[in-house]
mmCIF file of C-alpha atoms in Angstrom:
data_model
loop_
_atom_site.group_PDB
_atom_site.id
_atom_site.type_symbol
_atom_site.label_atom_id
_atom_site.label_comp_id
_atom_site.label_asym_id
_atom_site.label_seq_id
_atom_site.Cartn_x
_atom_site.Cartn_y
_atom_site.Cartn_z
ATOM 1 C CA MET A 1 0.000 0.000 0.000
ATOM 2 C CA ALA A 2 1.456 3.330 -1.036
ATOM 3 C CA GLU A 3 0.299 6.553 0.548
ATOM 4 C CA VAL A 4 0.149 10.301 0.221
ATOM 5 C CA ARG A 5 -1.566 13.005 2.162
ATOM 6 C CA GLY A 6 -3.027 15.336 -0.376
ATOM 7 C CA GLY A 7 -5.510 18.083 -0.966
ATOM 8 C CA GLY A 8 -8.105 18.596 -3.628
ATOM 9 C CA GLY A 9 -10.846 21.112 -4.275
ATOM 10 C CA GLY A 10 -10.654 22.981 -0.976
ATOM 11 C CA GLY A 11 -8.053 20.584 0.437
ATOM 12 C CA ARG A 12 -4.311 20.771 0.819
ATOM 13 C CA SER A 13 -1.232 18.946 -0.458
ATOM 14 C CA GLY A 14 0.834 16.582 1.677
ATOM 15 C CA ASN A 15 3.714 19.021 2.049
ATOM 16 C CA GLY A 16 1.489 21.926 3.049
ATOM 17 C CA ARG A 17 0.947 23.331 6.502
ATOM 18 C CA LYS A 18 -0.435 20.783 8.940
ATOM 19 C CA PRO A 19 -3.917 21.732 10.173
ATOM 20 C CA LYS A 20 -4.944 21.712 13.780
ATOM 21 C CA LYS A 21 -5.633 18.145 14.874
ATOM 22 C CA ARG A 22 -9.310 17.473 15.343
ATOM 23 C CA GLN A 23 -10.714 15.685 18.352
ATOM 24 C CA THR A 24 -11.408 12.256 16.902
ATOM 25 C CA LYS A 25 -11.543 8.719 18.144
ATOM 26 C CA THR A 26 -9.380 5.955 16.743
ATOM 27 C CA PRO A 27 -11.663 3.507 14.911
ATOM 28 C CA GLY A 28 -12.402 0.214 16.639
ATOM 29 C CA ALA A 29 -13.146 -0.909 20.167
ATOM 30 C CA ASN A 30 -11.009 -2.331 22.962
ATOM 31 C CA ILE A 31 -10.529 -6.082 22.609
ATOM 32 C CA ARG A 32 -12.629 -8.054 25.100
ATOM 33 C CA ARG A 33 -10.736 -9.758 27.894
ATOM 34 C CA ASP A 34 -12.275 -13.164 27.265
ATOM 35 C CA GLY A 35 -10.973 -14.833 24.185
ATOM 36 C CA PHE A 36 -8.139 -15.749 21.892
ATOM 37 C CA GLN A 37 -7.683 -12.247 20.485
ATOM 38 C CA TYR A 38 -7.138 -10.741 23.927
ATOM 39 C CA ASN A 39 -4.627 -13.384 25.031
ATOM 40 C CA THR A 40 -2.855 -13.095 21.702
ATOM 41 C CA SER A 41 -2.673 -9.298 21.884
ATOM 42 C CA ILE A 42 -1.208 -9.490 25.411
ATOM 43 C CA GLY A 43 1.319 -12.067 24.210
ATOM 44 C CA MET A 44 2.174 -9.729 21.327
ATOM 45 C CA MET A 45 2.826 -6.785 23.629
ATOM 46 C CA ILE A 46 4.920 -8.775 26.113
ATOM 47 C CA GLY A 47 6.989 -10.358 23.349
ATOM 48 C CA ILE A 48 7.569 -7.060 21.529
ATOM 49 C CA ARG A 49 8.515 -5.304 24.765
ATOM 50 C CA VAL A 50 11.134 -7.932 25.605
ATOM 51 C CA SER A 51 12.439 -7.856 22.034
ATOM 52 C CA LEU A 52 12.854 -4.074 22.117
ATOM 53 C CA ARG A 53 14.521 -4.171 25.527
ATOM 54 C CA ARG A 54 17.015 -6.696 24.222
ATOM 55 C CA GLN A 55 17.813 -4.474 21.270
ATOM 56 C CA GLN A 56 19.006 -1.807 23.700
ATOM 57 C CA PHE A 57 21.987 -4.067 24.335
ATOM 58 C CA MET A 58 22.696 -4.394 20.618
ATOM 59 C CA HIS A 59 24.677 -2.017 18.444
ATOM 60 C CA ILE A 60 22.517 -0.581 15.650
ATOM 61 C CA ARG A 61 24.433 -0.975 12.395
ATOM 62 C CA PRO A 62 23.660 -1.749 8.751
ATOM 63 C CA PRO A 63 22.370 -5.344 8.704
ATOM 64 C CA THR A 64 24.422 -8.203 7.302
ATOM 65 C CA SER A 65 23.063 -10.999 5.101
ATOM 66 C CA ASP A 66 22.793 -13.198 8.210
ATOM 67 C CA ASP A 67 20.589 -10.601 9.934
ATOM 68 C CA PHE A 68 17.904 -11.028 7.265
ATOM 69 C CA GLU A 69 17.715 -14.755 8.065
ATOM 70 C CA ASN A 70 17.894 -14.367 11.840
ATOM 71 C CA ILE A 71 14.907 -15.595 13.883
ATOM 72 C CA ILE A 72 14.882 -15.341 17.679
ATOM 73 C CA SER A 73 12.485 -17.685 19.520
ATOM 74 C CA THR A 74 11.660 -17.163 23.214
ATOM 75 C CA GLY A 75 9.458 -19.012 25.677
ATOM 76 C CA PHE A 76 7.433 -17.001 28.225
ATOM 77 C CA PRO A 77 6.413 -19.056 31.287
ATOM 78 C CA PRO A 78 3.810 -17.344 33.538
ATOM 79 C CA ALA A 79 6.297 -17.159 36.427
ATOM 80 C CA GLY A 80 9.015 -15.622 34.278
ATOM 81 C CA THR A 81 12.623 -16.786 34.209
ATOM 82 C CA PRO A 82 14.228 -17.921 37.516
ATOM 83 C CA SER A 83 16.208 -15.349 39.476
ATOM 84 C CA THR A 84 19.349 -17.340 38.704
ATOM 85 C CA VAL A 85 19.148 -16.171 35.077
ATOM 86 C CA THR A 86 21.121 -12.937 34.827
ATOM 87 C CA ASP A 87 21.761 -12.653 31.083
ATOM 88 C CA PRO A 88 19.581 -9.685 29.949
ATOM 89 C CA LEU A 89 19.141 -11.367 26.563
ATOM 90 C CA LYS A 90 17.461 -14.365 28.226
ATOM 91 C CA ILE A 91 15.340 -12.806 30.977
ATOM 92 C CA THR A 92 11.561 -12.867 30.544
ATOM 93 C CA PRO A 93 9.057 -11.243 32.931
ATOM 94 C CA ALA A 94 6.229 -12.890 34.840
ATOM 95 C CA HIS A 95 2.808 -12.360 33.300
ATOM 96 C CA SER A 96 -0.865 -12.843 34.175
ATOM 97 C CA LEU A 97 -1.755 -15.216 31.334
ATOM 98 C CA GLN A 98 -2.472 -18.787 32.400
ATOM 99 C CA ASP A 99 -0.339 -20.554 29.821
ATOM 100 C CA GLN A 100 3.230 -20.347 28.664
ATOM 101 C CA PHE A 101 3.495 -18.922 25.187
ATOM 102 C CA HIS A 102 6.251 -18.719 22.614
ATOM 103 C CA PHE A 103 7.269 -15.636 20.674
ATOM 104 C CA LYS A 104 9.302 -15.398 17.467
ATOM 105 C CA ASP A 105 11.061 -12.267 16.299
ATOM 106 C CA TYR A 106 11.948 -12.239 12.590
ATOM 107 C CA ALA A 107 15.018 -10.265 11.461
ATOM 108 C CA PRO A 108 14.934 -7.962 14.520
ATOM 109 C CA LYS A 109 18.148 -6.095 13.630
ATOM 110 C CA VAL A 110 16.848 -5.350 10.125
ATOM 111 C CA PHE A 111 13.601 -3.841 11.383
ATOM 112 C CA ALA A 112 15.452 -1.938 14.117
ATOM 113 C CA SER A 113 17.691 -0.444 11.425
ATOM 114 C CA LEU A 114 14.646 0.514 9.337
ATOM 115 C CA ARG A 115 12.940 2.210 12.280
ATOM 116 C CA ALA A 116 16.135 4.127 13.006
ATOM 117 C CA ALA A 117 16.347 5.233 9.342
ATOM 118 C CA TRP A 118 12.770 6.527 9.583
ATOM 119 C CA GLY A 119 13.524 8.439 12.772
ATOM 120 C CA ILE A 120 11.211 6.326 14.933
ATOM 121 C CA ASP A 121 12.202 6.741 18.573
ATOM 122 C CA SER A 122 12.546 3.352 20.320
ATOM 123 C CA GLU A 123 10.879 4.433 23.559
ATOM 124 C CA ALA A 124 7.983 6.096 21.747
ATOM 125 C CA TYR A 125 7.551 3.019 19.549
ATOM 126 C CA MET A 126 7.514 0.793 22.633
ATOM 127 C CA SER A 127 4.925 3.005 24.291
ATOM 128 C CA SER A 128 2.683 2.837 21.231
ATOM 129 C CA VAL A 129 2.765 -0.872 20.447
ATOM 130 C CA CYS A 130 3.372 -2.452 23.850
ATOM 131 C CA GLY A 131 2.646 0.141 26.529
ATOM 132 C CA ARG A 132 0.097 -0.245 29.316
ATOM 133 C CA HIS A 133 -2.880 -0.126 26.988
ATOM 134 C CA ASN A 134 -5.030 -2.638 25.158
ATOM 135 C CA TYR A 135 -5.005 -2.806 21.394
ATOM 136 C CA LEU A 136 -8.085 -1.630 19.551
ATOM 137 C CA GLU A 137 -9.799 -4.104 17.247
ATOM 138 C CA PHE A 138 -10.238 -2.700 13.774
ATOM 139 C CA THR A 139 -13.326 -3.559 11.735
ATOM 140 C CA THR A 140 -12.418 -4.009 8.076
ATOM 141 C CA ASN A 141 -14.098 -5.123 4.866
ATOM 142 C CA SER A 142 -11.133 -7.359 4.086
ATOM 143 C CA LYS A 143 -12.103 -10.793 2.790
ATOM 144 C CA SER A 144 -8.910 -12.417 4.047
ATOM 145 C CA GLY A 145 -10.296 -13.310 7.466
ATOM 146 C CA GLN A 146 -7.177 -11.932 9.146
ATOM 147 C CA PHE A 147 -7.167 -9.867 12.338
ATOM 148 C CA PHE A 148 -6.454 -6.140 12.359
ATOM 149 C CA PHE A 149 -5.494 -4.164 15.447
ATOM 150 C CA PHE A 150 -4.667 -0.522 16.051
ATOM 151 C CA SER A 151 -2.226 0.532 18.731
ATOM 152 C CA HIS A 152 -4.006 2.543 21.432
ATOM 153 C CA ASP A 153 -2.825 5.853 19.942
ATOM 154 C CA GLY A 154 -3.622 4.901 16.344
ATOM 155 C CA LYS A 155 -0.002 5.352 15.215
ATOM 156 C CA TYR A 156 0.516 1.711 14.235
ATOM 157 C CA LEU A 157 -1.557 -0.999 12.596
ATOM 158 C CA ILE A 158 -0.933 -4.582 13.678
ATOM 159 C CA LYS A 159 -2.122 -7.066 11.038
ATOM 160 C CA SER A 160 -2.053 -10.846 11.202
ATOM 161 C CA VAL A 161 -0.551 -12.525 8.131
ATOM 162 C CA SER A 162 -0.701 -16.014 6.681
ATOM 163 C CA VAL A 163 2.286 -18.350 6.419
ATOM 164 C CA PRO A 164 2.781 -17.596 2.684
ATOM 165 C CA GLU A 165 2.566 -13.848 3.401
ATOM 166 C CA ARG A 166 5.140 -14.111 6.194
ATOM 167 C CA ARG A 167 7.489 -16.090 3.973
ATOM 168 C CA PHE A 168 7.039 -13.651 1.108
ATOM 169 C CA LEU A 169 7.814 -10.626 3.281
ATOM 170 C CA SER A 170 10.939 -12.358 4.583
ATOM 171 C CA LYS A 171 11.946 -13.174 0.999
ATOM 172 C CA ILE A 172 11.627 -9.613 -0.288
ATOM 173 C CA LEU A 173 12.998 -7.992 2.878
ATOM 174 C CA PRO A 174 16.546 -7.375 1.486
ATOM 175 C CA SER A 175 15.153 -5.578 -1.592
ATOM 176 C CA TYR A 176 12.589 -3.726 0.504
ATOM 177 C CA TYR A 177 15.269 -2.632 2.990
ATOM 178 C CA ARG A 178 17.579 -1.244 0.301
ATOM 179 C CA HIS A 179 14.710 0.603 -1.400
ATOM 180 C CA MET A 180 13.403 2.209 1.782
ATOM 181 C CA VAL A 181 16.865 3.291 2.949
ATOM 182 C CA ASP A 182 17.744 4.711 -0.477
ATOM 183 C CA ASN A 183 14.361 6.403 -0.934
ATOM 184 C CA LYS A 184 13.576 8.497 2.139
ATOM 185 C CA HIS A 185 10.336 9.750 0.567
ATOM 186 C CA SER A 186 9.017 6.382 -0.584
ATOM 187 C CA ARG A 187 5.226 6.113 -0.406
ATOM 188 C CA MET A 188 5.331 2.400 0.308
ATOM 189 C CA CYS A 189 4.092 0.921 3.582
ATOM 190 C CA ARG A 190 6.565 1.147 6.437
ATOM 191 C CA PHE A 191 6.929 -2.319 7.967
ATOM 192 C CA CYS A 192 8.305 -1.896 11.490
ATOM 193 C CA GLY A 193 8.377 -5.479 12.729
ATOM 194 C CA LEU A 194 7.463 -9.090 11.906
ATOM 195 C CA HIS A 195 6.593 -11.517 14.711
ATOM 196 C CA ARG A 196 4.788 -14.708 15.724
ATOM 197 C CA VAL A 197 3.029 -15.666 18.966
ATOM 198 C CA GLU A 198 1.879 -19.186 19.862
ATOM 199 C CA PHE A 199 -0.116 -20.620 22.777
ATOM 200 C CA PRO A 200 -0.471 -24.347 23.683
ATOM 201 C CA ASN A 201 -3.151 -26.151 21.658
ATOM 202 C CA LYS A 202 -3.975 -22.956 19.776
ATOM 203 C CA LYS A 203 -3.037 -21.788 16.319
ATOM 204 C CA LYS A 204 -0.019 -19.634 15.791
ATOM 205 C CA MET A 205 -0.532 -16.006 14.876
ATOM 206 C CA ARG A 206 2.000 -14.268 12.682
ATOM 207 C CA PHE A 207 1.697 -10.523 12.465
ATOM 208 C CA VAL A 208 3.329 -7.476 10.954
ATOM 209 C CA ILE A 209 3.471 -3.990 12.476
ATOM 210 C CA MET A 210 2.963 -1.107 10.057
ATOM 211 C CA GLU A 211 3.143 2.619 10.614
ATOM 212 C CA SER A 212 -0.293 4.201 10.126
ATOM 213 C CA VAL A 213 -0.498 6.478 7.097
ATOM 214 C CA PHE A 214 -2.722 9.006 8.854
ATOM 215 C CA ASP A 215 -5.688 9.212 11.182
ATOM 216 C CA VAL A 216 -8.513 8.104 8.880
ATOM 217 C CA ALA A 217 -11.107 9.513 11.286
ATOM 218 C CA MET A 218 -9.496 12.964 10.939
ATOM 219 C CA ALA A 219 -9.778 13.130 7.133
ATOM 220 C CA ASP A 220 -12.867 14.542 5.444
ATOM 221 C CA ARG A 221 -12.493 12.127 2.536
ATOM 222 C CA VAL A 222 -10.283 9.078 1.999
ATOM 223 C CA TYR A 223 -9.598 7.296 -1.296
ATOM 224 C CA ASP A 224 -7.957 3.975 -2.148
ATOM 225 C CA LEU A 225 -6.741 4.513 -5.721
ATOM 226 C CA LYS A 226 -5.644 1.678 -8.021
ATOM 227 C CA GLY A 227 -5.517 3.525 -11.339
ATOM 228 C CA SER A 228 -8.622 1.811 -12.736
ATOM 229 C CA THR A 229 -12.295 2.801 -12.761
ATOM 230 C CA ALA A 230 -13.705 -0.661 -13.563
ATOM 231 C CA GLY A 231 -15.904 -1.563 -10.617
ATOM 232 C CA ARG A 232 -14.150 1.099 -8.551
ATOM 233 C CA ILE A 233 -17.153 3.050 -7.262
ATOM 234 C CA SER A 234 -18.908 3.338 -3.903
ATOM 235 C CA THR A 235 -22.617 3.380 -3.188
ATOM 236 C CA PRO A 236 -24.225 6.773 -2.467
ATOM 237 C CA GLN A 237 -24.845 5.627 1.115
ATOM 238 C CA ASN A 238 -21.173 4.830 1.694
ATOM 239 C CA ARG A 239 -19.952 8.058 0.113
ATOM 240 C CA ILE A 240 -21.468 10.138 2.908
ATOM 241 C CA LYS A 241 -20.002 8.006 5.718
ATOM 242 C CA ARG A 242 -17.134 9.811 7.443
ATOM 243 C CA GLY A 243 -14.004 7.677 7.376
ATOM 244 C CA TYR A 244 -15.292 5.423 4.581
ATOM 245 C CA VAL A 245 -12.542 4.631 2.073
ATOM 246 C CA MET A 246 -13.778 5.519 -1.427
ATOM 247 C CA LYS A 247 -12.442 4.462 -4.839
ATOM 248 C CA ASP A 248 -11.193 5.712 -8.203
ATOM 249 C CA GLN A 249 -14.555 6.575 -9.775
ATOM 250 C CA ASP A 250 -15.575 8.446 -6.627
ATOM 251 C CA ILE A 251 -12.664 10.892 -6.774
ATOM 252 C CA LYS A 252 -13.518 11.597 -10.419
ATOM 253 C CA ASP A 253 -17.210 12.127 -9.704
ATOM 254 C CA LEU A 254 -16.561 14.332 -6.663
ATOM 255 C CA GLY A 255 -14.020 16.447 -8.550
ATOM 256 C CA ASP A 256 -11.117 16.195 -6.103
ATOM 257 C CA VAL A 257 -7.694 16.980 -7.603
ATOM 258 C CA LEU A 258 -4.118 17.178 -6.319
ATOM 259 C CA ASN A 259 -2.522 20.605 -6.778
ATOM 260 C CA LEU A 260 1.122 19.953 -5.851
ATOM 261 C CA GLY A 261 2.874 22.541 -7.984
ATOM 262 C CA ARG A 262 5.411 21.782 -10.697
ATOM 263 C CA VAL A 263 8.394 20.842 -8.508
ATOM 264 C CA ARG A 264 6.553 18.687 -5.986
ATOM 265 C CA LYS A 265 4.501 17.057 -8.740
ATOM 266 C CA ARG A 266 7.666 15.923 -10.519
ATOM 267 C CA ALA A 267 9.237 14.633 -7.300
ATOM 268 C CA PHE A 268 6.002 12.879 -6.313
ATOM 269 C CA LEU A 269 5.587 11.144 -9.678
ATOM 270 C CA ASP A 270 9.277 10.162 -9.782
ATOM 271 C CA GLN A 271 8.963 8.522 -6.368
ATOM 272 C CA LEU A 272 5.765 6.710 -7.307
ATOM 273 C CA THR A 273 7.521 5.409 -10.428
ATOM 274 C CA LYS A 274 10.412 4.059 -8.347
ATOM 275 C CA ASP A 275 8.017 2.427 -5.882
ATOM 276 C CA ALA A 276 5.999 0.844 -8.694
ATOM 277 C CA GLN A 277 9.174 -0.406 -10.378
ATOM 278 C CA LEU A 278 10.201 -2.194 -7.189
ATOM 279 C CA MET A 279 6.795 -3.844 -6.818
ATOM 280 C CA ASN A 280 6.941 -4.896 -10.456
ATOM 281 C CA GLU A 281 10.373 -6.462 -9.901
ATOM 282 C CA LEU A 282 9.015 -8.312 -6.860
ATOM 283 C CA ASN A 283 5.922 -9.493 -8.781
ATOM 284 C CA ILE A 284 3.545 -7.618 -6.476
ATOM 285 C CA MET A 285 0.346 -6.918 -8.381
ATOM 286 C CA ASP A 286 -2.273 -5.645 -5.932
ATOM 287 C CA TYR A 287 -1.203 -2.222 -4.686
ATOM 288 C CA SER A 288 -2.844 1.161 -4.452
ATOM 289 C CA LEU A 289 -2.416 4.763 -3.322
ATOM 290 C CA LEU A 290 -4.151 5.853 -0.129
ATOM 291 C CA LEU A 291 -5.151 9.526 -0.302
ATOM 292 C CA GLY A 292 -6.604 11.526 2.585
ATOM 293 C CA ILE A 293 -8.106 15.003 2.207
ATOM 294 C CA VAL A 294 -8.609 17.490 5.038
ATOM 295 C CA GLU A 295 -10.812 20.448 4.130
ATOM 296 C CA GLU A 296 -9.549 23.995 4.652
ATOM 297 C CA LYS A 297 -10.777 27.397 3.550
ATOM 298 C CA ALA A 298 -8.697 28.862 0.757
ATOM 299 C CA LEU A 299 -7.977 32.526 0.120
ATOM 300 C CA LYS A 300 -7.154 33.306 -3.522
ATOM 301 C CA VAL A 301 -4.246 35.762 -3.828
ATOM 302 C CA GLU A 302 -2.861 37.307 -7.031
ATOM 303 C CA MET A 303 0.911 37.883 -6.890
ATOM 304 C CA ARG A 304 2.823 40.794 -8.480
ATOM 305 C CA ASP A 305 3.942 38.631 -11.386
ATOM 306 C CA GLY A 306 0.301 37.785 -12.147
ATOM 307 C CA SER A 307 0.423 34.237 -10.797
ATOM 308 C CA ILE A 308 -2.298 32.954 -8.489
ATOM 309 C CA VAL A 309 -1.580 31.275 -5.141
ATOM 310 C CA TYR A 310 -3.915 29.959 -2.463
ATOM 311 C CA LYS A 311 -3.397 30.628 1.219
ATOM 312 C CA TYR A 312 -5.197 28.169 3.424
ATOM 313 C CA ILE A 313 -6.975 28.923 6.684
ATOM 314 C CA ASP A 314 -7.802 26.150 9.135
ATOM 315 C CA VAL A 315 -11.531 25.519 9.330
ATOM 316 C CA ASP A 316 -11.153 24.849 13.052
ATOM 317 C CA HIS A 317 -9.827 28.357 13.665
ATOM 318 C CA HIS A 318 -12.193 30.392 11.462
#
């Protein structure tokens, strides 16, 4: 999934001034405490927290070929590790879950290096994905049957993946890593971690952590654009739902456009071309551009040279 924050009609472009954040609620509801999803989410948070703590004892450096293949597996007994264990890379905490669970961390040094390249602070990341909060369950129209969770602050999306999806992400990880490090403004999804949690007599859950593109509930309109209008239209009822993700024919019918200016337009299209080329090389077919529009009032101003510019005023302020 590629992304851009843009403006159309009365909106703004992604590189424009950030409007005042509206008081919105992250979509979804807290996961109930009775069930597999709750136990799994707690296992996720405990495992991620221990993984991140361990990385504090590791030197962050460009990953080697071995780092892409590295998988760290850890058991988490309810009582935690005995007091005789003093190696910080082997200590696990006690927890309130009834059963011991196992946690796998795929290529942890690679994802730590990616997060560092994106300027993601380790403590802030830990607070978001494994702090003292429950995940929020995300309702989706996905037909895959997989689970979706938001972190409590909406900054990260935690999505369960199938075995083939996990293997595919591990396979393309070297190419993905090089592309994301070389292209600071890539519009591709930012994958921040890949993990697996397993409880006795229950299925294993593999999941990926992705940085949220933006707060969907904050946007006035959201589009998922694939570059085709065939079957890409929403019902009139869905079009008026706030937060509903519309499609290619909708943006055409509603008249929204991106006004980036000549320089930013060229840079934006060049980056999209590079991203698409990578996905073509990796044989990834189903991808799209997620576009969010936040309405602002625009003041039309004529400059001395005769050109026209628009100065935007936050709706929340005026």
